Every structure is written in C-alpha cells, then in structure tokens.
XYZ file of C-alpha atoms in Angstrom:
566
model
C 86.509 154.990 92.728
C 87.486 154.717 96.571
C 86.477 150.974 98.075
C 86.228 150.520 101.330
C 87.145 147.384 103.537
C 85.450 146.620 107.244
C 87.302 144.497 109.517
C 84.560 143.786 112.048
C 85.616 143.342 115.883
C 82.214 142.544 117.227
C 78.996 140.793 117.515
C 79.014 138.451 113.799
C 74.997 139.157 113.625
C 74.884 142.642 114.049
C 78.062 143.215 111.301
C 76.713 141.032 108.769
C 73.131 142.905 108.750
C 75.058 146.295 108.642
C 77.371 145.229 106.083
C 73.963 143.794 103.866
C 72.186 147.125 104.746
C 75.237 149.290 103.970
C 75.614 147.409 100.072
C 72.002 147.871 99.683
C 71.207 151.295 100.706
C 73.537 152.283 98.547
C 72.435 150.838 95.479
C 68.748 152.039 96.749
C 70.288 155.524 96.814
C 72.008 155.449 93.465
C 68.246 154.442 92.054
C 66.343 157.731 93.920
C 64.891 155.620 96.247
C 65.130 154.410 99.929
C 63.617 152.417 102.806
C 63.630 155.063 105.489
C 62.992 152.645 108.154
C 65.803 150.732 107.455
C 68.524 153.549 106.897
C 67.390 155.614 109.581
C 68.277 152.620 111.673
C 71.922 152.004 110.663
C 73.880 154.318 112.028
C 77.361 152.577 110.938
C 79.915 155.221 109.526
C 80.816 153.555 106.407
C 83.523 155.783 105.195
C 86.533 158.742 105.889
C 88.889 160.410 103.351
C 92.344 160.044 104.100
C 92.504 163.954 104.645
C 89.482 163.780 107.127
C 91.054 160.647 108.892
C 94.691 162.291 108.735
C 93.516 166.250 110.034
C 91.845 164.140 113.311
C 93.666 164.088 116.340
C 93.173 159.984 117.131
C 96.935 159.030 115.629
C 98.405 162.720 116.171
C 101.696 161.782 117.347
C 105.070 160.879 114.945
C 102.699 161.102 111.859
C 105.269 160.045 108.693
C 104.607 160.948 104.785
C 103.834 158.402 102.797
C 105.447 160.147 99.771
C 108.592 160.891 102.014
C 109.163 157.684 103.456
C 110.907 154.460 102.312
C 110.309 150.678 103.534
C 112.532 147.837 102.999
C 111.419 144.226 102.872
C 113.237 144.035 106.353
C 111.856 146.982 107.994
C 108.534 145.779 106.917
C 109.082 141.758 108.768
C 110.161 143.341 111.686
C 107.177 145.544 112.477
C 104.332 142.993 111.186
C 106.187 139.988 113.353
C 106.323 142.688 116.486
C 102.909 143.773 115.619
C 101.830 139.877 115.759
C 103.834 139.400 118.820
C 102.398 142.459 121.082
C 98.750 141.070 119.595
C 99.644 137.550 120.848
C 100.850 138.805 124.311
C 97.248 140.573 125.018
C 94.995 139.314 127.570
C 92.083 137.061 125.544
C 89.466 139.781 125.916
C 91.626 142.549 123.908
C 93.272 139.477 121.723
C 89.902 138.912 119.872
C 89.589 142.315 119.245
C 93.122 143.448 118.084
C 93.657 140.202 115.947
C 91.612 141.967 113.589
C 94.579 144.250 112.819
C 97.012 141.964 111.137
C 95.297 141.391 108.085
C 94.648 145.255 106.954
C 98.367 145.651 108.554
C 99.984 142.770 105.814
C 98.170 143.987 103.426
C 99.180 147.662 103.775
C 102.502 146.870 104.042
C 102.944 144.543 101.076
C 100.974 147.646 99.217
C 103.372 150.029 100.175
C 106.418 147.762 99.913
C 105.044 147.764 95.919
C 104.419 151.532 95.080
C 107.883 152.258 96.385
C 108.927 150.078 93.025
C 110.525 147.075 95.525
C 108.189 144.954 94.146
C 110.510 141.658 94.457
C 110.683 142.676 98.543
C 106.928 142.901 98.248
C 106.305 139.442 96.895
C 109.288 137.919 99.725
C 106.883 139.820 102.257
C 103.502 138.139 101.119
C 105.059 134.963 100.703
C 106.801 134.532 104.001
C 103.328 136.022 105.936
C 100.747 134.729 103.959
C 100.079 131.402 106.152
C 98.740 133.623 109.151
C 95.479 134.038 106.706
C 94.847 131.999 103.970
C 93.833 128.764 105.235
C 90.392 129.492 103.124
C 91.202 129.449 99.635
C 88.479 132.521 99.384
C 90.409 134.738 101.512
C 93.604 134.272 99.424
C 91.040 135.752 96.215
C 90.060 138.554 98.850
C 93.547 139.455 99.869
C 94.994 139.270 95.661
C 92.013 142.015 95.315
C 93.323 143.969 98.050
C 96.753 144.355 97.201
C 95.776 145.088 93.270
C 93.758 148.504 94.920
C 95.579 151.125 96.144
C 93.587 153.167 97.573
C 91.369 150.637 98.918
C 90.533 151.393 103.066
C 89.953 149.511 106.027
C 87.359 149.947 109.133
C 88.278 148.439 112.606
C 85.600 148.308 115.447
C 87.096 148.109 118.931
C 85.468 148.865 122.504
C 86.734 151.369 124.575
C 89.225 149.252 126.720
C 91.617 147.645 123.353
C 90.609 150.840 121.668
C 92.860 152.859 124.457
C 95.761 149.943 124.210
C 95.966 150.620 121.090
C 96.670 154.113 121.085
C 99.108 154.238 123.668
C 100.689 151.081 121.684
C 101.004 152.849 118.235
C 101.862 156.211 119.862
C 105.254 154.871 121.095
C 108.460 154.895 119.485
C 108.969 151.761 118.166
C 106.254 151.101 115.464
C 106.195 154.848 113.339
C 105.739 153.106 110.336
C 102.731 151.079 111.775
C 100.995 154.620 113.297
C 101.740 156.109 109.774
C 99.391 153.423 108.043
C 96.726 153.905 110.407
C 96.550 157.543 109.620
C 96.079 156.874 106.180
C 94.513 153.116 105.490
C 92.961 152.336 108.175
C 90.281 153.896 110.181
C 89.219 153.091 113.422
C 85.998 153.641 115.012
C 84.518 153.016 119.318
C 81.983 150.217 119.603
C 79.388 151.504 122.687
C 79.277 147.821 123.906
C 82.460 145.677 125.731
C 82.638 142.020 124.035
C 82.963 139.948 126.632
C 84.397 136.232 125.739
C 83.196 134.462 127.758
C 78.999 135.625 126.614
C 78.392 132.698 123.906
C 75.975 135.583 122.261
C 79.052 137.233 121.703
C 81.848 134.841 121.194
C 84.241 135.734 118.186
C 85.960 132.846 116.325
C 89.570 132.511 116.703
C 90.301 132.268 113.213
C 89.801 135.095 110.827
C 88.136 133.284 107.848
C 84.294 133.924 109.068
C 85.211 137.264 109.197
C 86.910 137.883 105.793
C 84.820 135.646 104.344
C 81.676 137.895 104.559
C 84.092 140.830 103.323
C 84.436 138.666 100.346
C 81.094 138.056 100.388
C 79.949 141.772 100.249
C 82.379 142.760 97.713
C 81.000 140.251 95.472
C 77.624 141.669 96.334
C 78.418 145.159 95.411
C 80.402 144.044 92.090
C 76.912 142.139 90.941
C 75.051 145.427 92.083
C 77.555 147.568 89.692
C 77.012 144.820 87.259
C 73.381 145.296 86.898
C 74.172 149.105 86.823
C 76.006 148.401 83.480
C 72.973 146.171 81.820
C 71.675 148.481 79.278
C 68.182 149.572 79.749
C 64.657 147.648 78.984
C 61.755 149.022 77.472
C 59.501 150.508 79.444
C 55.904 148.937 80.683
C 53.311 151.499 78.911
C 50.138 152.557 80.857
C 47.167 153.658 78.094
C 44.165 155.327 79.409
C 41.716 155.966 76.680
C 38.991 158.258 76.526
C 35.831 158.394 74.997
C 35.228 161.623 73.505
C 32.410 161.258 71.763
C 32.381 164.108 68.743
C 34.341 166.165 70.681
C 37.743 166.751 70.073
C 40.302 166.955 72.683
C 43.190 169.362 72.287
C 45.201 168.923 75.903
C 45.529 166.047 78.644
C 48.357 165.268 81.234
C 48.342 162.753 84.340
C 49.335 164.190 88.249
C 52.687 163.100 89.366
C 51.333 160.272 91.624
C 49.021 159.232 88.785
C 46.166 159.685 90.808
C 44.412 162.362 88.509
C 44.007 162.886 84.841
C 42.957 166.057 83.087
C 41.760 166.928 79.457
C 41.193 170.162 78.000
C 38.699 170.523 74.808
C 38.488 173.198 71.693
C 34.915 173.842 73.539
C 37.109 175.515 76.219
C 35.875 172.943 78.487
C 38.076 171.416 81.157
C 37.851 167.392 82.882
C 39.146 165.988 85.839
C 39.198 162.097 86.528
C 40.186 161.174 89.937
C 41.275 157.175 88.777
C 41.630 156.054 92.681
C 37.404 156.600 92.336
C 36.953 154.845 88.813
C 33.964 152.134 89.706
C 34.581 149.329 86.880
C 36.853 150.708 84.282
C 36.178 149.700 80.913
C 38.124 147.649 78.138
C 36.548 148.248 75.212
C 38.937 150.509 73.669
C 41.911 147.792 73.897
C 40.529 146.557 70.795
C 41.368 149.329 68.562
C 44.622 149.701 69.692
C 48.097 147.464 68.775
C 49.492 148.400 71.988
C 52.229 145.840 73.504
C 52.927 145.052 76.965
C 50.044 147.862 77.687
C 47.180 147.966 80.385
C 44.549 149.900 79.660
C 41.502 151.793 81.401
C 38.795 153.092 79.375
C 36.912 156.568 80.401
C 34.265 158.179 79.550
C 33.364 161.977 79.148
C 30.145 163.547 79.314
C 29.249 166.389 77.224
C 28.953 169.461 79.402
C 25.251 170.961 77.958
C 23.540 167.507 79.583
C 26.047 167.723 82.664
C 23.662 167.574 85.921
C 26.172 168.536 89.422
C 26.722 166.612 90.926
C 27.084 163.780 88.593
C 25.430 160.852 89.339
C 26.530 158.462 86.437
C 30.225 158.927 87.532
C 31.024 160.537 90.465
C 34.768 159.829 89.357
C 35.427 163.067 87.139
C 34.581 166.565 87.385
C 33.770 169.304 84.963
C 35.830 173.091 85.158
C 34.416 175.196 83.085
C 36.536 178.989 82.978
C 38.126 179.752 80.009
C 36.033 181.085 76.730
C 38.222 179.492 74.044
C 40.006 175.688 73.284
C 42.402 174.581 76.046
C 46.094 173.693 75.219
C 47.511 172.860 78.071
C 47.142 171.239 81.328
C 49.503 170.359 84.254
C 49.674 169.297 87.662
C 51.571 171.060 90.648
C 54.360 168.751 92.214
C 51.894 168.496 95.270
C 48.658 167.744 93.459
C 46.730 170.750 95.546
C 46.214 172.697 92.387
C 45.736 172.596 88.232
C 47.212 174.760 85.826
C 45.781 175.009 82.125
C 46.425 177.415 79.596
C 44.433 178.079 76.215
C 43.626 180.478 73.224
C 41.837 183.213 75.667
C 45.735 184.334 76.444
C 45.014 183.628 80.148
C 46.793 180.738 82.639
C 44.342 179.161 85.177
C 44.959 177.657 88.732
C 42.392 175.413 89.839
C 41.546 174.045 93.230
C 41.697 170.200 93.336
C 39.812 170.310 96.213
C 36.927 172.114 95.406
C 37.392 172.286 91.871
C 37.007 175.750 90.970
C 38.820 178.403 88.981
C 41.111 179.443 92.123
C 43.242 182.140 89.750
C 43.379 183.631 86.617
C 46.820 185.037 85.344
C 46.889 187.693 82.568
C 49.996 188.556 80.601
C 50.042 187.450 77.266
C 48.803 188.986 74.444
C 47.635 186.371 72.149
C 47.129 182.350 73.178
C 49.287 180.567 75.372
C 50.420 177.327 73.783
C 51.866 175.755 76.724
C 53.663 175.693 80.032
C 55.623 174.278 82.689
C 55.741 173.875 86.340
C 59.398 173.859 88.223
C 60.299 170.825 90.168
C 60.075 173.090 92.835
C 57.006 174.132 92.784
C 58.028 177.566 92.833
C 57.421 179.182 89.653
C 55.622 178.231 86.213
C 56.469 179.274 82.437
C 54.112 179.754 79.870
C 54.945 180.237 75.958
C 52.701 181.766 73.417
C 51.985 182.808 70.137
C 53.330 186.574 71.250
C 57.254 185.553 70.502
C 57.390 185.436 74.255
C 57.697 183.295 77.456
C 56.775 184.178 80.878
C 57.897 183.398 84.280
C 55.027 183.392 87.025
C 54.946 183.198 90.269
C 51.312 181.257 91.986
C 50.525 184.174 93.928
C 51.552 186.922 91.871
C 48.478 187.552 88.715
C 51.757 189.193 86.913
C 54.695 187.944 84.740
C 57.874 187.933 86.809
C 59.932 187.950 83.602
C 59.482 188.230 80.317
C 61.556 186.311 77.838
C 61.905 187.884 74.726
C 64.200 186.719 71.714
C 62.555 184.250 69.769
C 61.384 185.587 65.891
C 58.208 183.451 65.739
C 55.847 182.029 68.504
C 57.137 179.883 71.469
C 55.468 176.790 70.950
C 56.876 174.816 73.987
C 58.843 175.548 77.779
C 60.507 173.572 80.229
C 62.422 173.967 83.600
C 65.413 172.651 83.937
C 65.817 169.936 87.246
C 67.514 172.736 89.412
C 64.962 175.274 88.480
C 67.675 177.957 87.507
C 67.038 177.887 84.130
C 64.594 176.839 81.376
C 64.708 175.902 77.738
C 62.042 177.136 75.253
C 61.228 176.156 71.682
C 59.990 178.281 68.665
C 58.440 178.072 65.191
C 61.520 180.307 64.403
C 63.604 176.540 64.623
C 65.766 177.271 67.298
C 65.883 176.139 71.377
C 66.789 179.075 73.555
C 68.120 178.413 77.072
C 67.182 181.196 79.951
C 68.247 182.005 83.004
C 65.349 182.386 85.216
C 66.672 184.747 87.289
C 68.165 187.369 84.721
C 65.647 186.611 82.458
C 68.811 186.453 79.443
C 69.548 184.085 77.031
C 72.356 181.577 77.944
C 72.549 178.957 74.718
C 70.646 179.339 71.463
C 70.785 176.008 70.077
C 69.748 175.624 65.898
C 69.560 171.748 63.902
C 65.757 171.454 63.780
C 64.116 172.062 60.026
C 60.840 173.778 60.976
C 58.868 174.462 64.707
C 60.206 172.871 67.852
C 57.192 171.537 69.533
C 58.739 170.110 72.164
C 61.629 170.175 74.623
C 62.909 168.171 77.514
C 65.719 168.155 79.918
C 66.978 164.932 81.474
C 67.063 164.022 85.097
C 70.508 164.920 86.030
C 70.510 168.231 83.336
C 73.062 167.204 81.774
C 71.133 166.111 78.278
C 68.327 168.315 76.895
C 66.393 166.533 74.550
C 64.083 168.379 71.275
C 61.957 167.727 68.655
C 60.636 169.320 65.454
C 57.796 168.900 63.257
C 59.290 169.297 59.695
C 62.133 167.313 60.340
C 60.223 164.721 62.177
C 63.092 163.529 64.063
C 64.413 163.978 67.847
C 68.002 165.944 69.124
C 70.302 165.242 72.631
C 72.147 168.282 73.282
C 74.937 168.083 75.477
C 73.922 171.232 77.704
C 77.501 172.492 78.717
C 78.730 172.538 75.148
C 76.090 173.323 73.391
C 76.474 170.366 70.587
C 73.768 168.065 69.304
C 75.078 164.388 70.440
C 72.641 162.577 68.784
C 70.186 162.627 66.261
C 67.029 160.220 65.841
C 65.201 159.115 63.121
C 61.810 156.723 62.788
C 59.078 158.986 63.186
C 56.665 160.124 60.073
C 55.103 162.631 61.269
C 55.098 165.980 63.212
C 56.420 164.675 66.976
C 54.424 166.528 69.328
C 56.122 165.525 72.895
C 59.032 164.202 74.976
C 59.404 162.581 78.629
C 62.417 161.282 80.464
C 62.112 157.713 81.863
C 65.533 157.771 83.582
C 68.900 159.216 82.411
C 69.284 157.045 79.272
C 66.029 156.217 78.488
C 63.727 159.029 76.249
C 59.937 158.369 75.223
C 58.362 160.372 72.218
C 55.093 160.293 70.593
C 54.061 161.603 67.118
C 50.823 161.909 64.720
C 51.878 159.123 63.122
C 50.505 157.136 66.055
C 53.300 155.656 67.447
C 55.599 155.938 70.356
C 59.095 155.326 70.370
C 61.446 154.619 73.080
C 65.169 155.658 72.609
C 68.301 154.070 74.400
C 70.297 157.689 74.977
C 74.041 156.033 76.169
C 76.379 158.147 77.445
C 79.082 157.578 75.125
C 79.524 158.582 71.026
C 77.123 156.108 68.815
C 77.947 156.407 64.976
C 75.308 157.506 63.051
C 75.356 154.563 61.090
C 74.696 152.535 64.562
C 71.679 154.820 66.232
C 68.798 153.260 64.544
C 70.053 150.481 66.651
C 68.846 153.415 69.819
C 65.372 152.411 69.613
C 64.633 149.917 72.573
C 60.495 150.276 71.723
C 57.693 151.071 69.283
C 53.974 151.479 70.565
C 51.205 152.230 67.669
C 47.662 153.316 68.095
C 45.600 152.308 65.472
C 43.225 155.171 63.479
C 41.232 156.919 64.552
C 42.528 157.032 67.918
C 45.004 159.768 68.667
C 47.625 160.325 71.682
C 46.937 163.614 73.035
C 49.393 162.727 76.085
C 53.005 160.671 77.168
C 54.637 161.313 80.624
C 56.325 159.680 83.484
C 54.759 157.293 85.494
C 55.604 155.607 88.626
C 58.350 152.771 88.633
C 59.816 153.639 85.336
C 56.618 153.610 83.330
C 55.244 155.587 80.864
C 51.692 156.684 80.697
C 49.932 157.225 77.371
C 46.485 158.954 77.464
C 44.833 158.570 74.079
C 41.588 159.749 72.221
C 38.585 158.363 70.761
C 37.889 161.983 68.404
C-alpha cells in the first residue's frame, strides 16, 4: 500500500493537530464511522498519485523518466551538495521554509541510486550525507524506513513567496534530476499564510529533528492503528429483551435499526409495538431463567388484546396493530423507522404507520402465506417469500409485485438484499440458495450443500460472503459470492437454526431451537476443517421454556436477542 510522508514548513501546532486528525480520521473511516465536526474542519490534502502529481502543470518543464534515466553516485553528490548550497544562500525567511527539502531530496536520491542496482554508490551516498540529519537517533530509524519503501511520498508546505523561488529554481537547467524527483516523490502544496521569523507564534526550529520526529511519531501511530486492525475479533456484548407472553405464543419479533422500537407478531394475528425510549421501570425478573453471559436484559410485558382498553393506561410504552386475520411471521423495520412491515399466513404484506400506528397499506400478491421478507438498505424496495415457490419484489407505493421470482421447487422460506441492493438471495425447502438480480428478475447463482430447508440467509457487509443455514443439517455455510463455492462450513448447533445477522465482516451470529446462540470468527483466509470448531468466538443459552424468537444487529457491534416467555 502507498505511504505517505509530510514534511511540514509551518506553524508546529497547527501540523501536529492535522497530522493527529489525518491518522485518526482515517482509522474512523475504515470503521464506518466519523466525527463530522472534526473532518469537516481539516481541510489538509493528504495525498496525490504520481500520475495526478506528474499530468499537473507545477514542475512542467525538462520532466525526465524515471525508467529512462541513470544516476551515478557522483551525479547524485553534486546535485544534493548544490541543492544544500542554493538552500543555505536564501534569505532566513525562505531558509526555514526550503530546509525542509533536503531530507525528502537524500532520501530520494539514495532510493533511486538503489533501484538502478548501484547499490554500493547508494550506501557511499547515505554515508557521506547522513550527518546533515541524524543527530536524533529516532530520525536515523525514520530515514532506514524510508529508504526500505519505494514508493513511499513526501508533502512540502511552502507560502507563496519560497513557493515561487522554488519553481523558477528547479525549472532551470542545472538541477533536471532534482525537478524529475519532485514530479514524482514529492508533492508540494501553497500555505494561505507567510511565516514570518521573526513572530515567536511562528518561529520554526533550525534543526530538523522536531519536525521528523513527529513524522516518526505518526507513523508509529498508524502502524499501532493497523495493528489493532489485525487483532482478531471479540465476542460480541449481547442485548436480551424478554417478553412476557403469557399463554400466547409468539411467532415473529425484530428490533428498528436505532433500537428504539421492538415489534412481535402472534399466531392470534395480533401485532405489538414497544417504543423502549418510553419503558417506565423495566423489569428483571426474567434474568433468572436465563444462562445468558455478559447480557443486559429488559423485561416486557404484553397485554392480551380482548382486555386491551386505548389508550392504555398500564403502559403507555407499547401499542397494539391489529390487521391481519391469521398468525404473523414476519416483522421489519424501514431503514428510517417511519413505517412497519409484517407479513403472515393471510398471503398479504402490511405497512404500518409508526406514527399513528395504523394499517397504512396492504399489499396483495401471493397466493398462499408469506413466510418472510426483507427491506433493501436503501429503502427502496422490499422482498417477500412464500409458501407459493415464489418471491416478490415490491415497491412501498405500488399494492403490486414488481417482479416475480420464480425457480425454486418447494416454498421460499427466507429473502435477503444484498448491501448494494442489485440483487438478493433467497432460500427454499427445495435445499438450495438462489441469487437474483433485482432488476431482471433472473437467476444469477444457484448455490446447493444444505441437507433439508434453508431457513435463513445472510449477506455480509461488504457482499463479498453470503452466509446460510439449514434445518436438517443443523449447521451454517460462507459462500464466497463471486465463485460460487462454500468456504466454510460450521458445526455446534442441535437443532433446526432459524436465523443469521452480520456483526461486522468477520464476525456471524446465529440462533437455533436448541436455545443457544453462537458467534462465529469468519477469517478471510482458508481454515482446515479440522481447525473451524476453533471459529466459534461465543455461546449464549436460554434456558427452557424460554425461546428466541429474534437475533439482529445492534448498535456498537452488539447483538440484540429478543426472547419469549410461551
């Protein structure tokens, strides 16, 4: 990968918080997440290609090749001592400033002195020049890293004034060599501001180890930053909200993205909504017949729809949608949280209004009941899978199918969109995974390992991995997507797994009857099969008679569990 080297010409404050800003938004980035207020603020260029720095017109005259041209160790003493000379002869204003240059100049040369095979020249060169720098033992470690990367770059800050020198200086005749390496190491960029000297707010040091020193200071930073990018993952902190069900048996439950809303569906077609931000005094009384680790848990209770009264008094926290006229499967939030979508044995799909908590639209399509369905990342369309042999591809305001996804030999028991919402992957009772293209509405992969129904399906964040799981089999499948190839295959469930959720890229959560949920390290590289029970990174149980009905995503790389009491 492409480093890249500042040499700071100005105000020692204002580069060192760029420089810490620049290492850390990037890791922030890397992790999907960012402090606006900060980044929006720092509007330091950190990096050019060598194409984009060589097609600009700053260094346009007597550009060389660097595959075409040869140095010798002379050549290479006599334009770094006239280089130090002209720097030396500048007034003390632009001195400061271009003093900066020597060090990505020695180092370039000694670099390319080395890839042109002289590499006996190229030690002569560092040894004879190396006093001008390393009077800090640090910046001797710096400068060894340096010459070991090759395509390592530099960044020079001038003001206008040595800016201007500078051109005219490498634009004459007698340094080519010199104007050649800034074309294609080092980059140079305007600072809006004129350092004056004699402003002890902006005073530079003579010497050059303050300055290198915090380059060898950042590096360091963004080597222990890749470090802890390497760590392999930990297991997750599990969130468990249990409900109360009384004698009635839940068949569907799901939490909003943001976690501030759960929903269940019942088998008495019956529908609840807690909003948790409102929960008065949560209860803990369910902890206790759970062996949940590292869990929190809130209790809820649901009332029993024939002694609702509206508006409820008891617990103004959930709310009661009552629409369809058989058991509910299915429930899911839109990316926004404005709406509801649930999906039962009446064949229809449902939007409700989380605002006023009515049945907002009723989508008819299937012929027999809809076992479950999916909302795109981009809020855009939905997918629904039923007992028909079909899927379906909706649109919110459209009461018809948009496509119609026919292949599958036995009922579609589970959908899912894939993160760029071009295609989707489906499971059947037939044993296979089909992969659509939303737009066609064709098949693209037809993917068979499972023994028995594929009950659930999952794609990874990047969409690389798409993750499956049957209920004969009892164990869970990574597909690499592009190939078409299981990559992994995991065993430690009992019983019939009934869903997945992606934590991150390499982590995988899955939940079965058998009460427990199991967290799966999914590396990137080949595991043998004799090594993959070592894959698990977690086991959660719930105790009888407790069942989970529901495992997703939660914030901060959590998973939430919601269980029942039926």
């Amino acid at each position: 990968m492409e480093q890249t080297s500042s040499i700071f010409g100005g105000n020692m404050k204002r580069s060192k918080y760029e420089g810490i800003v620049n290492a850390a938004g990037r890791h922030l980035l890397k992790r999907n997440c960012t402090d606006s207020d900060v980044l929006k603020k720092n509007k330091l260029k950190l990096k050019q290609t060598t194409e984009q720095f060589e097609n600009s017109s700053v260094w346009s005259q007597k550009i060389i090749s660097v595959q075409n041209s040869s140095l010798s160790e002379q050549e290479a003493d006599l334009q770094f001592s006239k280089l130090k000379a002209w720097v030396e002869s500048l007034d003390d204003g632009a001195r400061i400033e271009m003093d900066e240059i020597l060090f990505p100049a020695f180092i370039s040369l000694y670099r390319k002195l080395n890839v042109s095979g002289n590499t006996s020249g190229a030690r002569g060169f560092y040894a004879r020049n190396q006093s001008n720098f390393f009077k800090v033992p640090e910046l001797r470690k710096m400068a060894e890293r340096f010459c070991s990367e090759n395509t390592s770059h530099f960044i020079l800050e001038l003001s206008q004034e040595p800016y201007e020198i500078l051109h005219s200086y490498i634009g004459s005749n007698e340094h080519p060599l010199l104007q050649q390496l800034l074309n294609t190491t080092l980059e140079v960029s305007i600072m809006k501001t004129k350092i004056d000297p004699s402003d002890p707010s902006q005073a530079i040091s003579k010497s050059h180890a303050s300055n290198f020193l915090f380059i060898y200071q950042i590096y360091d930073l963004m080597a222990a930053i890749s470090r802890l990018d390497e760590l392999p993952p930990t297991a997750p902190l599990l969130k468990l909200y249990s409900i109360d069900t009384g004698q009635r048996r839940m068949s569907a439950a799901c939490a909003s993205p943001c976690q501030g809303y759960l929903s269940c569906g019942f088998q008495d077609s019956s529908l609840a909504i807690w909003d948790v931000k409102e929960l008065r005094s949560p209860s803990l009384s369910d902890v206790s017949r759970s062996n949940l680790s590292e869990s929190c848990a809130i209790g809820l209770y649901h009332p029993v729809p024939s002694v609702l009264t509206f508006p409820l008094e008891s617990d103004s926290s959930v709310s009661m949608c009552l629409g369809h006229s058989g058991p509910v499967y299915a429930t899911q939030f839109t990316p926004n949280n404005t709406h509801m979508l649930s999906c039962g044995d009446d064949t229809t799909l449902r939007l409700w209004d989380m605002s006023s908590m009515e049945n907002a639209v009723v989508y008819r399509g299937h012929t027999y009941p809809v076992w479950a369905m999916d909302v795109s990342q981009q809020g855009q369309y939905f997918a629904s899978a039923s007992q028909d042999r079909t899927a379906k591809i909706w649109m919110f305001d459209r009461t018809f199918p948009l496509r119609i996804l026919a292949g599958h030999t036995a009922d579609v028991d589970c959908v899912t969109f894939h993160p760029n919402g071009l295609y989707l992957a489906t499971g059947s009772a037939d044993s296979s995974v089909r992969m659509w293209h939303v737009a066609e509405g064709k098949t693209v992969r037809i993917l068979v390992g499972h023994r028995g129904t594929v009950l659930a399906v999952a794609f990874s964040p990047c969409g690389k991995l798409l993750a499956s799981a049957g209920s004969e089999d009892h164990r869970v499948k990574i597909w690499d997507v592009a190939a078409g190839s299981i990559l992994y295959d995991y065993a430690g469930h009992h019983d019939v797994i009934h869903g997945l959720v992606w934590i991150s890229e390499s982590v995988l959560g899955s939940y079965s009857a058998d009460g427990n949920i199991r967290v799966w390290n999914v590396t990137q590289h080949s595991v043998p099969s004799s090594q993959q029970s070592q894959q698990e990174l977690a086991s959660y149980s719930v105790s009888s008679p407790t069942k989970i009905v529901h495992l997703g995503r939660g914030n901060q790389s959590t998973l939430v569990c919601i269980t029942a009491s039926d």
